[in-house]
Amino acid sequence: MQTTSQRIQHYLFTANLDHLIPESAAIETAIHAFVSALGNLPPDFNLDTLYTYKVPMLSEDGTCSLIEELAPQPYDIAAILGGRSDANTRKLLLLNQLVEHAIQLTGADWLGIYQTRKSKLADPVLVKLAYRGRPSRAEFPLNETFATGSTNSTVGLSGHAKVIDDVAVHTAASGAFYVCDDEVQSEACVPVLDESGKVLGIIDAEAAPKAFFNINRMILVVAMALVVPALLP
Protein backbone atom coordinates (compact mmCIF):
# COMPACT_ATOMS: atom_id res chain seq x y z
CA MET A 1 0.00 0.00 0.00
CA GLN A 2 1.28 3.46 -0.92
CA THR A 3 2.13 6.00 1.75
CA THR A 4 0.41 9.38 1.56
CA SER A 5 3.62 10.90 0.23
CA GLN A 6 3.84 8.27 -2.52
CA ARG A 7 0.17 8.80 -3.43
CA ILE A 8 0.74 12.53 -3.74
CA GLN A 9 3.76 12.18 -6.00
CA HIS A 10 2.11 9.51 -8.16
CA TYR A 11 -0.96 11.71 -8.52
CA LEU A 12 1.06 14.79 -9.46
CA PHE A 13 2.99 12.91 -12.16
CA THR A 14 -0.13 11.24 -13.55
CA ALA A 15 -2.22 14.43 -13.54
CA ASN A 16 0.52 16.42 -15.29
CA LEU A 17 1.04 18.56 -12.19
CA ASP A 18 4.64 17.57 -11.49
CA HIS A 19 5.60 21.23 -11.02
CA LEU A 20 3.82 20.93 -7.65
CA ILE A 21 6.06 18.11 -6.40
CA PRO A 22 8.09 20.57 -4.26
CA GLU A 23 4.79 21.32 -2.47
CA SER A 24 4.16 17.66 -1.53
CA ALA A 25 4.57 18.26 2.21
CA ALA A 26 2.07 21.16 2.09
CA ILE A 27 -0.38 19.01 0.11
CA GLU A 28 -0.12 16.25 2.72
CA THR A 29 -0.81 18.77 5.49
CA ALA A 30 -3.86 20.02 3.58
CA ILE A 31 -5.13 16.44 3.12
CA HIS A 32 -4.99 15.82 6.87
CA ALA A 33 -6.76 19.13 7.53
CA PHE A 34 -9.58 18.26 5.11
CA VAL A 35 -10.04 14.81 6.61
CA SER A 36 -10.09 16.25 10.13
CA ALA A 37 -12.79 18.73 9.12
CA LEU A 38 -15.15 16.08 7.75
CA GLY A 39 -18.05 15.48 10.09
CA ASN A 40 -17.38 18.66 12.02
CA LEU A 41 -19.32 21.07 9.81
CA PRO A 42 -23.02 21.50 10.62
CA PRO A 43 -25.00 18.88 8.64
CA ASP A 44 -27.55 21.48 7.55
CA PHE A 45 -28.56 19.61 4.41
CA ASN A 46 -31.87 17.79 4.18
CA LEU A 47 -32.30 14.94 1.70
CA ASP A 48 -33.74 17.19 -1.00
CA THR A 49 -30.81 19.60 -0.91
CA LEU A 50 -28.34 16.70 -0.93
CA TYR A 51 -29.90 14.94 -3.89
CA THR A 52 -31.40 17.74 -5.99
CA TYR A 53 -30.22 21.09 -7.31
CA LYS A 54 -31.30 23.73 -9.82
CA VAL A 55 -29.80 23.61 -13.32
CA PRO A 56 -29.91 26.03 -16.25
CA MET A 57 -31.81 25.18 -19.40
CA LEU A 58 -29.67 23.82 -22.23
CA SER A 59 -29.56 24.98 -25.83
CA GLU A 60 -31.45 22.88 -28.38
CA ASP A 61 -28.31 20.98 -29.35
CA GLY A 62 -27.28 20.53 -25.70
CA THR A 63 -23.87 22.13 -26.18
CA CYS A 64 -24.29 25.16 -23.90
CA SER A 65 -26.21 26.40 -20.88
CA LEU A 66 -28.74 29.22 -21.02
CA ILE A 67 -27.22 30.92 -18.00
CA GLU A 68 -30.13 33.11 -16.97
CA GLU A 69 -32.89 30.53 -17.58
CA LEU A 70 -33.37 27.75 -15.03
CA ALA A 71 -34.99 24.41 -15.89
CA PRO A 72 -38.49 23.98 -14.37
CA GLN A 73 -37.44 20.78 -12.61
CA PRO A 74 -34.28 20.40 -10.50
CA TYR A 75 -31.76 17.70 -11.32
CA ASP A 76 -32.06 14.62 -9.11
CA ILE A 77 -28.77 12.78 -8.50
CA ALA A 78 -30.60 9.77 -7.06
CA ALA A 79 -31.44 8.40 -10.51
CA ILE A 80 -27.84 8.10 -11.66
CA LEU A 81 -26.69 6.82 -8.24
CA GLY A 82 -29.26 4.02 -8.19
CA GLY A 83 -31.60 5.68 -5.70
CA ARG A 84 -31.49 7.28 -2.29
CA SER A 85 -29.84 5.12 0.35
CA ASP A 86 -28.13 5.57 3.71
CA ALA A 87 -24.75 4.93 2.07
CA ASN A 88 -25.33 7.46 -0.73
CA THR A 89 -26.67 10.03 1.73
CA ARG A 90 -23.59 9.68 3.93
CA LYS A 91 -21.23 10.06 0.95
CA LEU A 92 -23.07 13.10 -0.40
CA LEU A 93 -23.04 14.74 3.00
CA LEU A 94 -19.27 14.25 3.29
CA LEU A 95 -18.70 15.56 -0.23
CA ASN A 96 -20.77 18.66 0.54
CA GLN A 97 -18.82 19.22 3.74
CA LEU A 98 -15.56 18.93 1.79
CA VAL A 99 -16.73 21.44 -0.84
CA GLU A 100 -17.94 23.87 1.82
CA HIS A 101 -14.62 23.72 3.65
CA ALA A 102 -12.59 24.01 0.44
CA ILE A 103 -14.45 27.01 -0.95
CA GLN A 104 -13.96 28.85 2.34
CA LEU A 105 -10.21 28.16 2.21
CA THR A 106 -9.66 28.89 -1.49
CA GLY A 107 -12.05 31.82 -1.85
CA ALA A 108 -13.15 30.47 -5.24
CA ASP A 109 -16.45 31.71 -6.67
CA TRP A 110 -17.48 28.23 -7.80
CA LEU A 111 -16.32 24.75 -6.87
CA GLY A 112 -17.75 21.33 -7.64
CA ILE A 113 -17.02 17.60 -7.49
CA TYR A 114 -18.01 15.35 -10.38
CA GLN A 115 -17.97 11.56 -10.73
CA THR A 116 -17.74 9.46 -13.87
CA ARG A 117 -21.00 7.55 -14.34
CA LYS A 118 -23.27 6.17 -17.07
CA SER A 119 -26.19 8.39 -18.08
CA LYS A 120 -29.74 7.06 -18.47
CA LEU A 121 -28.80 6.45 -22.10
CA ALA A 122 -25.76 4.43 -20.93
CA ASP A 123 -23.33 7.07 -22.21
CA PRO A 124 -20.28 7.99 -20.08
CA VAL A 125 -20.70 11.33 -18.32
CA LEU A 126 -19.35 13.41 -15.49
CA VAL A 127 -22.17 13.99 -13.01
CA LYS A 128 -22.03 16.81 -10.47
CA LEU A 129 -22.37 15.41 -6.95
CA ALA A 130 -21.68 18.47 -4.78
CA TYR A 131 -20.95 22.13 -5.49
CA ARG A 132 -21.09 25.71 -4.30
CA GLY A 133 -21.81 28.63 -6.63
CA ARG A 134 -24.23 29.51 -9.41
CA PRO A 135 -26.49 26.80 -10.87
CA SER A 136 -24.66 24.91 -13.60
CA ARG A 137 -24.92 21.91 -15.89
CA ALA A 138 -25.42 18.58 -14.09
CA GLU A 139 -23.86 16.16 -16.60
CA PHE A 140 -20.93 16.64 -18.97
CA PRO A 141 -20.65 14.08 -21.79
CA LEU A 142 -17.35 12.23 -21.85
CA ASN A 143 -16.57 12.16 -25.55
CA GLU A 144 -14.05 13.86 -27.81
CA THR A 145 -16.66 15.98 -29.58
CA PHE A 146 -17.97 17.60 -26.41
CA ALA A 147 -14.45 17.96 -25.02
CA THR A 148 -13.62 20.46 -27.75
CA GLY A 149 -15.77 22.97 -25.84
CA SER A 150 -15.44 21.77 -22.25
CA THR A 151 -12.54 21.79 -19.82
CA ASN A 152 -14.40 19.32 -17.62
CA SER A 153 -14.79 16.75 -20.39
CA THR A 154 -11.22 17.30 -21.56
CA VAL A 155 -9.84 16.57 -18.09
CA GLY A 156 -12.29 13.72 -17.57
CA LEU A 157 -11.04 12.02 -20.73
CA SER A 158 -7.32 12.76 -20.46
CA GLY A 159 -6.76 12.57 -16.70
CA HIS A 160 -4.55 15.65 -17.06
CA ALA A 161 -5.24 18.82 -15.08
CA LYS A 162 -6.00 22.14 -16.77
CA VAL A 163 -5.32 25.52 -15.15
CA ILE A 164 -6.56 28.59 -17.01
CA ASP A 165 -5.29 31.99 -15.88
CA ASP A 166 -7.21 34.07 -18.43
CA VAL A 167 -10.33 32.60 -20.04
CA ALA A 168 -10.43 35.24 -22.80
CA VAL A 169 -6.87 34.46 -23.88
CA HIS A 170 -7.51 30.73 -23.59
CA THR A 171 -10.65 30.74 -25.74
CA ALA A 172 -9.09 33.11 -28.29
CA ALA A 173 -6.48 30.41 -28.81
CA SER A 174 -9.29 27.86 -29.40
CA GLY A 175 -8.97 26.39 -25.92
CA ALA A 176 -11.90 24.39 -24.54
CA PHE A 177 -14.11 26.22 -22.05
CA TYR A 178 -17.79 25.76 -21.15
CA VAL A 179 -19.36 29.05 -20.06
CA CYS A 180 -21.60 28.88 -16.98
CA ASP A 181 -20.78 32.37 -15.72
CA ASP A 182 -19.63 35.22 -17.95
CA GLU A 183 -17.61 36.73 -15.10
CA VAL A 184 -15.29 33.73 -14.69
CA GLN A 185 -11.73 34.40 -15.86
CA SER A 186 -9.80 31.66 -14.02
CA GLU A 187 -10.34 27.92 -13.83
CA ALA A 188 -8.58 24.99 -12.19
CA CYS A 189 -9.83 21.58 -13.24
CA VAL A 190 -8.06 18.50 -11.89
CA PRO A 191 -8.80 14.77 -12.20
CA VAL A 192 -9.83 12.48 -9.38
CA LEU A 193 -7.84 9.27 -9.86
CA ASP A 194 -7.66 5.82 -8.31
CA GLU A 195 -4.29 4.27 -7.47
CA SER A 196 -3.95 2.83 -10.98
CA GLY A 197 -4.49 6.24 -12.58
CA LYS A 198 -8.05 5.57 -13.75
CA VAL A 199 -10.21 8.71 -13.85
CA LEU A 200 -12.97 8.52 -11.23
CA GLY A 201 -14.12 12.10 -11.72
CA ILE A 202 -12.90 15.68 -11.58
CA ILE A 203 -12.82 18.73 -9.35
CA ASP A 204 -13.60 22.01 -11.07
CA ALA A 205 -12.99 25.41 -9.49
CA GLU A 206 -13.62 28.83 -11.00
CA ALA A 207 -13.08 32.46 -10.02
CA ALA A 208 -13.66 35.92 -11.46
CA PRO A 209 -10.12 37.32 -11.01
CA LYS A 210 -7.48 36.37 -13.56
CA ALA A 211 -4.59 34.11 -12.47
CA PHE A 212 -6.54 33.21 -9.33
CA PHE A 213 -5.29 29.66 -8.87
CA ASN A 214 -1.80 30.26 -7.52
CA ILE A 215 0.41 27.67 -5.85
CA ASN A 216 -1.32 27.96 -2.46
CA ARG A 217 -4.78 27.48 -3.93
CA MET A 218 -3.61 24.62 -6.15
CA ILE A 219 -2.25 22.86 -3.06
CA LEU A 220 -5.78 22.88 -1.67
CA VAL A 221 -7.42 21.75 -4.92
CA VAL A 222 -4.95 18.86 -5.28
CA ALA A 223 -5.45 17.87 -1.65
CA MET A 224 -9.20 17.71 -2.33
CA ALA A 225 -8.60 15.46 -5.33
CA LEU A 226 -6.69 13.05 -3.11
CA VAL A 227 -9.41 12.99 -0.43
CA VAL A 228 -12.38 12.56 -2.79
CA PRO A 229 -11.86 8.92 -3.96
CA ALA A 230 -12.72 7.58 -0.48
CA LEU A 231 -15.91 9.67 -0.41
CA LEU A 232 -17.44 8.77 -3.78
CA PRO A 233 -20.75 6.86 -3.74
mmCIF file of N, CA and C in Angstrom, residues 62-63 124 126 137 140-159 162 164 170 174-178 187:
data_model
loop_
_atom_site.group_PDB
_atom_site.id
_atom_site.type_symbol
_atom_site.label_atom_id
_atom_site.label_comp_id
_atom_site.label_asym_id
_atom_site.label_seq_id
_atom_site.Cartn_x
_atom_site.Cartn_y
_atom_site.Cartn_z
ATOM 1 N N GLY A 62 -27.867 21.028 -26.937
ATOM 2 C CA GLY A 62 -27.281 20.528 -25.702
ATOM 3 C C GLY A 62 -25.836 20.903 -25.475
ATOM 4 N N THR A 63 -25.298 21.820 -26.282
ATOM 5 C CA THR A 63 -23.874 22.134 -26.182
ATOM 6 C C THR A 63 -23.561 23.288 -25.237
ATOM 7 N N PRO A 124 -21.139 7.521 -21.165
ATOM 8 C CA PRO A 124 -20.281 7.988 -20.081
ATOM 9 C C PRO A 124 -20.408 9.496 -19.891
ATOM 10 N N LEU A 126 -19.738 12.894 -16.799
ATOM 11 C CA LEU A 126 -19.347 13.411 -15.487
ATOM 12 C C LEU A 126 -20.606 13.974 -14.854
ATOM 13 N N ARG A 137 -24.582 23.183 -15.239
ATOM 14 C CA ARG A 137 -24.918 21.912 -15.890
ATOM 15 C C ARG A 137 -24.654 20.737 -14.955
ATOM 16 N N PHE A 140 -21.789 16.302 -17.842
ATOM 17 C CA PHE A 140 -20.930 16.636 -18.973
ATOM 18 C C PHE A 140 -20.604 15.358 -19.737
ATOM 19 N N PRO A 141 -20.978 15.269 -21.011
ATOM 20 C CA PRO A 141 -20.655 14.076 -21.792
ATOM 21 C C PRO A 141 -19.142 13.842 -21.861
ATOM 22 N N LEU A 142 -18.763 12.589 -21.757
ATOM 23 C CA LEU A 142 -17.348 12.228 -21.855
ATOM 24 C C LEU A 142 -17.081 11.665 -23.239
ATOM 25 N N ASN A 143 -16.941 12.568 -24.197
ATOM 26 C CA ASN A 143 -16.572 12.164 -25.551
ATOM 27 C C ASN A 143 -15.732 13.273 -26.180
ATOM 28 N N GLU A 144 -14.995 12.924 -27.207
ATOM 29 C CA GLU A 144 -14.049 13.863 -27.813
ATOM 30 C C GLU A 144 -14.749 15.071 -28.421
ATOM 31 N N THR A 145 -15.941 14.871 -28.952
ATOM 32 C CA THR A 145 -16.657 15.980 -29.578
ATOM 33 C C THR A 145 -17.009 17.046 -28.553
ATOM 34 N N PHE A 146 -17.591 16.625 -27.435
ATOM 35 C CA PHE A 146 -17.974 17.596 -26.412
ATOM 36 C C PHE A 146 -16.741 18.220 -25.755
ATOM 37 N N ALA A 147 -15.667 17.459 -25.670
ATOM 38 C CA ALA A 147 -14.449 17.959 -25.024
ATOM 39 C C ALA A 147 -13.837 19.143 -25.758
ATOM 40 N N THR A 148 -14.173 19.313 -27.032
ATOM 41 C CA THR A 148 -13.623 20.464 -27.754
ATOM 42 C C THR A 148 -14.125 21.784 -27.189
ATOM 43 N N GLY A 149 -15.239 21.738 -26.429
ATOM 44 C CA GLY A 149 -15.767 22.970 -25.840
ATOM 45 C C GLY A 149 -15.921 22.905 -24.341
ATOM 46 N N SER A 150 -15.263 21.934 -23.692
ATOM 47 C CA SER A 150 -15.444 21.767 -22.247
ATOM 48 C C SER A 150 -14.151 21.352 -21.573
ATOM 49 N N THR A 151 -13.701 22.162 -20.630
ATOM 50 C CA THR A 151 -12.539 21.787 -19.821
ATOM 51 C C THR A 151 -12.841 20.540 -19.015
ATOM 52 N N ASN A 152 -14.043 20.468 -18.444
ATOM 53 C CA ASN A 152 -14.403 19.320 -17.622
ATOM 54 C C ASN A 152 -14.273 18.015 -18.396
ATOM 55 N N SER A 153 -14.846 17.970 -19.587
ATOM 56 C CA SER A 153 -14.791 16.752 -20.386
ATOM 57 C C SER A 153 -13.366 16.454 -20.843
ATOM 58 N N THR A 154 -12.612 17.490 -21.160
ATOM 59 C CA THR A 154 -11.219 17.305 -21.560
ATOM 60 C C THR A 154 -10.421 16.629 -20.453
ATOM 61 N N VAL A 155 -10.565 17.137 -19.234
ATOM 62 C CA VAL A 155 -9.837 16.568 -18.086
ATOM 63 C C VAL A 155 -10.376 15.180 -17.753
ATOM 64 N N GLY A 156 -11.701 15.011 -17.854
ATOM 65 C CA GLY A 156 -12.295 13.715 -17.571
ATOM 66 C C GLY A 156 -11.822 12.630 -18.516
ATOM 67 N N LEU A 157 -11.519 12.995 -19.751
ATOM 68 C CA LEU A 157 -11.036 12.024 -20.734
ATOM 69 C C LEU A 157 -9.531 11.787 -20.634
ATOM 70 N N SER A 158 -8.781 12.862 -20.429
ATOM 71 C CA SER A 158 -7.316 12.765 -20.459
ATOM 72 C C SER A 158 -6.697 12.382 -19.124
ATOM 73 N N GLY A 159 -7.367 12.761 -18.016
ATOM 74 C CA GLY A 159 -6.760 12.572 -16.704
ATOM 75 C C GLY A 159 -5.667 13.578 -16.409
ATOM 76 N N LYS A 162 -6.043 20.916 -15.982
ATOM 77 C CA LYS A 162 -5.996 22.137 -16.771
ATOM 78 C C LYS A 162 -6.144 23.327 -15.832
ATOM 79 N N ILE A 164 -6.384 27.465 -16.092
ATOM 80 C CA ILE A 164 -6.560 28.594 -17.013
ATOM 81 C C ILE A 164 -6.449 29.888 -16.222
ATOM 82 N N HIS A 170 -7.407 32.164 -23.341
ATOM 83 C CA HIS A 170 -7.510 30.728 -23.585
ATOM 84 C C HIS A 170 -8.484 30.419 -24.729
ATOM 85 N N SER A 174 -8.491 29.060 -29.127
ATOM 86 C CA SER A 174 -9.289 27.857 -29.399
ATOM 87 C C SER A 174 -9.233 26.827 -28.276
ATOM 88 N N GLY A 175 -8.964 27.290 -27.056
ATOM 89 C CA GLY A 175 -8.970 26.392 -25.915
ATOM 90 C C GLY A 175 -10.390 26.055 -25.498
ATOM 91 N N ALA A 176 -10.574 24.840 -24.967
ATOM 92 C CA ALA A 176 -11.902 24.390 -24.542
ATOM 93 C C ALA A 176 -12.324 25.107 -23.264
ATOM 94 N N PHE A 177 -13.558 25.612 -23.255
ATOM 95 C CA PHE A 177 -14.106 26.222 -22.047
ATOM 96 C C PHE A 177 -15.611 26.281 -22.178
ATOM 97 N N TYR A 178 -16.326 25.787 -21.164
ATOM 98 C CA TYR A 178 -17.790 25.763 -21.154
ATOM 99 C C TYR A 178 -18.269 26.894 -20.248
ATOM 100 N N GLU A 187 -9.803 29.247 -14.091
ATOM 101 C CA GLU A 187 -10.340 27.918 -13.828
ATOM 102 C C GLU A 187 -9.219 26.960 -13.479
#
